[in-house]
PDB file of C-alpha atoms in Angstrom:
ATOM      1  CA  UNK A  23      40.020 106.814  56.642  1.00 62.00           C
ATOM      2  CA  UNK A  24      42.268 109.862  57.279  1.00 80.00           C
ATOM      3  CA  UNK A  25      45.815 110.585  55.910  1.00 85.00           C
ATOM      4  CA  UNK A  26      48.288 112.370  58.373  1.00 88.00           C
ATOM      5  CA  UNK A  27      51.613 113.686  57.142  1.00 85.00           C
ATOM      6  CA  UNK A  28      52.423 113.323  60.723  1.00 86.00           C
ATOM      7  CA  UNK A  29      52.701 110.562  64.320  1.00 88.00           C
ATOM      8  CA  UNK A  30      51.711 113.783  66.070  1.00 91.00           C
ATOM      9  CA  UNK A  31      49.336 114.748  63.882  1.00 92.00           C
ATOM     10  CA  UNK A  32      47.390 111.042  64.077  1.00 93.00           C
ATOM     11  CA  UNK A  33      47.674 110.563  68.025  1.00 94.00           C
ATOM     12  CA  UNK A  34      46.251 114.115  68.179  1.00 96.00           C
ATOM     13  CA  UNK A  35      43.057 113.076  66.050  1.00 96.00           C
ATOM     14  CA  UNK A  36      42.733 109.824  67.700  1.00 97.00           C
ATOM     15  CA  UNK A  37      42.590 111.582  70.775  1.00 97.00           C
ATOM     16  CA  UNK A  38      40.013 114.115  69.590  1.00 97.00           C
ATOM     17  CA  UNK A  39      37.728 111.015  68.647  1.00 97.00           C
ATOM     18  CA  UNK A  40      38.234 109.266  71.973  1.00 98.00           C
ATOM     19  CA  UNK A  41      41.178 107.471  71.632  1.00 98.00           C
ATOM     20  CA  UNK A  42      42.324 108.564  74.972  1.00 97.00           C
ATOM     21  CA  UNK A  43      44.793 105.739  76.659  1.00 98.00           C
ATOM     22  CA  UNK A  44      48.215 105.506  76.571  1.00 97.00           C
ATOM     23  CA  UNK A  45      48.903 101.760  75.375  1.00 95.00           C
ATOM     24  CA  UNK A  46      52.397 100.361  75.659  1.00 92.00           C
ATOM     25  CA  UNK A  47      53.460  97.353  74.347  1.00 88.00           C
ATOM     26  CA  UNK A  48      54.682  95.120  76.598  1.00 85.00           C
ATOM     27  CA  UNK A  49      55.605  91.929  76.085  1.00 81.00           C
ATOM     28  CA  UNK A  50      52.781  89.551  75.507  1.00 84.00           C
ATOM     29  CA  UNK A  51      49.938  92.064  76.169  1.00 90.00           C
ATOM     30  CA  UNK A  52      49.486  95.809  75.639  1.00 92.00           C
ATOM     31  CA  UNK A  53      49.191  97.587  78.510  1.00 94.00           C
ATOM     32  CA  UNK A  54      47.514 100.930  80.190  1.00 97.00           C
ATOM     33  CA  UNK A  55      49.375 101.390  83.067  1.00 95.00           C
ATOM     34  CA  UNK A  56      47.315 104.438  84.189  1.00 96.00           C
ATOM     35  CA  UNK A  57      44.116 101.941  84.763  1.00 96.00           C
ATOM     36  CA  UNK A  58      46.676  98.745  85.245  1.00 97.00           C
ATOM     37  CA  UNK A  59      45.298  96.776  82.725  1.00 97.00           C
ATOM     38  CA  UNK A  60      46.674  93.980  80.396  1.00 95.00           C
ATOM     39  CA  UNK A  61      45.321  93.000  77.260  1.00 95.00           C
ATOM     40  CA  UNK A  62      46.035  89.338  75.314  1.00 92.00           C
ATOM     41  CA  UNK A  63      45.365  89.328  71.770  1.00 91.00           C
ATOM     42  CA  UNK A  64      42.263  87.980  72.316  1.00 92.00           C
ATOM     43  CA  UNK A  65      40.992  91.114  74.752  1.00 95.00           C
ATOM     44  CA  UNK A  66      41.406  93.878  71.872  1.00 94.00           C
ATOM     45  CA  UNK A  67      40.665  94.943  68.112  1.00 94.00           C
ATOM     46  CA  UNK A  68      43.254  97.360  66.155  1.00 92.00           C
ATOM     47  CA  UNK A  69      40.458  99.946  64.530  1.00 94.00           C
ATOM     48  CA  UNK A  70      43.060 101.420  62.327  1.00 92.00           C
ATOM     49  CA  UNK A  71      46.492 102.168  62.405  1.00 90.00           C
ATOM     50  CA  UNK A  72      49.055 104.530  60.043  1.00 90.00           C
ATOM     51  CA  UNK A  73      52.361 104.166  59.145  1.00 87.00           C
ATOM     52  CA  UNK A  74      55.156 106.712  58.720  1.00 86.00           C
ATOM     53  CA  UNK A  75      58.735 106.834  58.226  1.00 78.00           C
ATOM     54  CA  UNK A  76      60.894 109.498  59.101  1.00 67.00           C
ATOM     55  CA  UNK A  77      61.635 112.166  56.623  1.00 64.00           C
ATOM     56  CA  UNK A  78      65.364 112.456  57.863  1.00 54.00           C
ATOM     57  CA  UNK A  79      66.174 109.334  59.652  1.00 54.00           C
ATOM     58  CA  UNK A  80      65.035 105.819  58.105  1.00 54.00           C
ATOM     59  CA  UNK A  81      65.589 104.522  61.448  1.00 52.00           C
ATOM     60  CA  UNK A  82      62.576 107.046  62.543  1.00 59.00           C
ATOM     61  CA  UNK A  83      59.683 104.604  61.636  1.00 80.00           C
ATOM     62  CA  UNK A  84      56.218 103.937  63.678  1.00 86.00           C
ATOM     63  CA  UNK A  85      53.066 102.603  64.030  1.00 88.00           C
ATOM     64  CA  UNK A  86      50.303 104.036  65.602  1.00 92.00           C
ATOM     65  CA  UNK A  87      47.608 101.788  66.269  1.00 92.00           C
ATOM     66  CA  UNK A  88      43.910 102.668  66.989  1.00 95.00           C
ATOM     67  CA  UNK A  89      42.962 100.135  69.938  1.00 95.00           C
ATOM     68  CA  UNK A  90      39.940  99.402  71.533  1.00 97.00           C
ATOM     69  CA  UNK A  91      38.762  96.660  73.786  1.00 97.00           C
ATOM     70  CA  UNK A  92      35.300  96.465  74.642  1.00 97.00           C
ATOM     71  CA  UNK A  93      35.857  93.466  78.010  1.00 97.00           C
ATOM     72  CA  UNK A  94      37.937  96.559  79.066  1.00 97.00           C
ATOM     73  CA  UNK A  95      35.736  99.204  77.822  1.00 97.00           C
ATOM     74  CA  UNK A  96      38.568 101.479  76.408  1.00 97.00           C
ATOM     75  CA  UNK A  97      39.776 103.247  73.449  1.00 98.00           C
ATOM     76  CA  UNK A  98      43.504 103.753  73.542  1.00 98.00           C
ATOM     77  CA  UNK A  99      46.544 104.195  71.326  1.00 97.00           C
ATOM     78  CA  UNK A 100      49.614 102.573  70.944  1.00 94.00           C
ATOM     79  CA  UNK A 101      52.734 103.516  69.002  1.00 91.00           C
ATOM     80  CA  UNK A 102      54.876 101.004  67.766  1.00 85.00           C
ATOM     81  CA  UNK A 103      58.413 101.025  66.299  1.00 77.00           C
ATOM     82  CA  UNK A 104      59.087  99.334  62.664  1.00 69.00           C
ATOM     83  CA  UNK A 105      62.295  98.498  61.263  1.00 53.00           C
ATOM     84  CA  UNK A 106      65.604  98.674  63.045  1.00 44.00           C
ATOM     85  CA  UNK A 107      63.795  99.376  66.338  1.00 44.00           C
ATOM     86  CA  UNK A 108      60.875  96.778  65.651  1.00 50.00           C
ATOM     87  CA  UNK A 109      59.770  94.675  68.670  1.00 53.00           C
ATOM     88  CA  UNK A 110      60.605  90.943  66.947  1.00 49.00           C
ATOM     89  CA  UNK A 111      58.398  89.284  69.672  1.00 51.00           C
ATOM     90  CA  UNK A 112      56.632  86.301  68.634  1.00 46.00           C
ATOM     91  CA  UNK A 113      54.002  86.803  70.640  1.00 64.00           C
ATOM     92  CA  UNK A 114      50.676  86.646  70.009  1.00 72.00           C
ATOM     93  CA  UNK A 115      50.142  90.396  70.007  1.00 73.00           C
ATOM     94  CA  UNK A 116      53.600  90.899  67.877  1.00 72.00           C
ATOM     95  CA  UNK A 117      51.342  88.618  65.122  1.00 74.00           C
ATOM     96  CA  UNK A 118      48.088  90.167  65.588  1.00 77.00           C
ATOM     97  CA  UNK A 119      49.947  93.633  65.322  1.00 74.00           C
ATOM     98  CA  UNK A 120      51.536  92.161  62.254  1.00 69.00           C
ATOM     99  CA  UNK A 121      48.283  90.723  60.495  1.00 66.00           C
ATOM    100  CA  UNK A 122      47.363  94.069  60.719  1.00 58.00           C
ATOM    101  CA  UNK A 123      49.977  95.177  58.960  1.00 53.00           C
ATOM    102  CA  UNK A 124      50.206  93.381  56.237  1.00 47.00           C
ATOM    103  CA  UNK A 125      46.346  92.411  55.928  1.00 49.00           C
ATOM    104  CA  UNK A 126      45.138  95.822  55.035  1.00 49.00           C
ATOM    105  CA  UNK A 127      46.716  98.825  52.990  1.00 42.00           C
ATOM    106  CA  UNK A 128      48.018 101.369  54.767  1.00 44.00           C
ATOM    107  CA  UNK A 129      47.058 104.026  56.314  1.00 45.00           C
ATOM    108  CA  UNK A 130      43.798 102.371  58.081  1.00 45.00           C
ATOM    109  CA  UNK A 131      41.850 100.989  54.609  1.00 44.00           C
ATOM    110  CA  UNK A 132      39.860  98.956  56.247  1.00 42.00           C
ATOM    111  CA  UNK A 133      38.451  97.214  53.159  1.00 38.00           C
ATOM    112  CA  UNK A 134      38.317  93.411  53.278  1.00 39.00           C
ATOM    113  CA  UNK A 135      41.388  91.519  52.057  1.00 39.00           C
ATOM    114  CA  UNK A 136      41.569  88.125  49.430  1.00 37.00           C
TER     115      UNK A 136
END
């Protein structure tokens, strides 16, 4: 997996390798309003995701998640605020975005977890 030192930097790559919709969180499904679909948890996998915090700002912290759903056939990314301006859903994306979190190390180690 790839380190980025920064969000742009990491949506620009995913891009590059195909990562090419704009997924917004919405609720209880991520969306791509451009093709007007919406995704359960069930309808997508999170490929990889990195963190970061901002440099000046502590309130400045994302997510960007590597998404892809093949019932939709689409590769997309969706950024995600953490912290203060964290989405506190309890949906079932909110824990599946969460799992992901926590289940892995960060930046996108996709090694298997105990």
């Amino acid at each position: 997996m790839k380190n980025y030192d920064t969000l742009v930097d990491a949506t620009n790559d995913l891009l590059k390798r195909g990562y090419t919709a704009n997924l917004s969180l919405d609720g209880d499904t991520i969306d791509d309003k451009e093709q007007g679909i919406q995704m359960i948890a069930d309808d997508f996998e999170i490929d990889e995701f990195y963190r970061f915090e901002g440099a000046s700002n502590p309130d400045d912290m994302s997510i960007v998640y590597a998404v892809s759903s093949e019932k939709y056939n689409l590769k997309g990314v969706l950024v995600n605020a953490y912290g203060t301006y964290a989405d506190d859903s309890s949906s079932a994306i909110a824990a599946k975005l969460h799992h992901h979190q926590v289940g892995q190390n960060l930046h996108g180690d996709d090694r298997p977890t105990t």
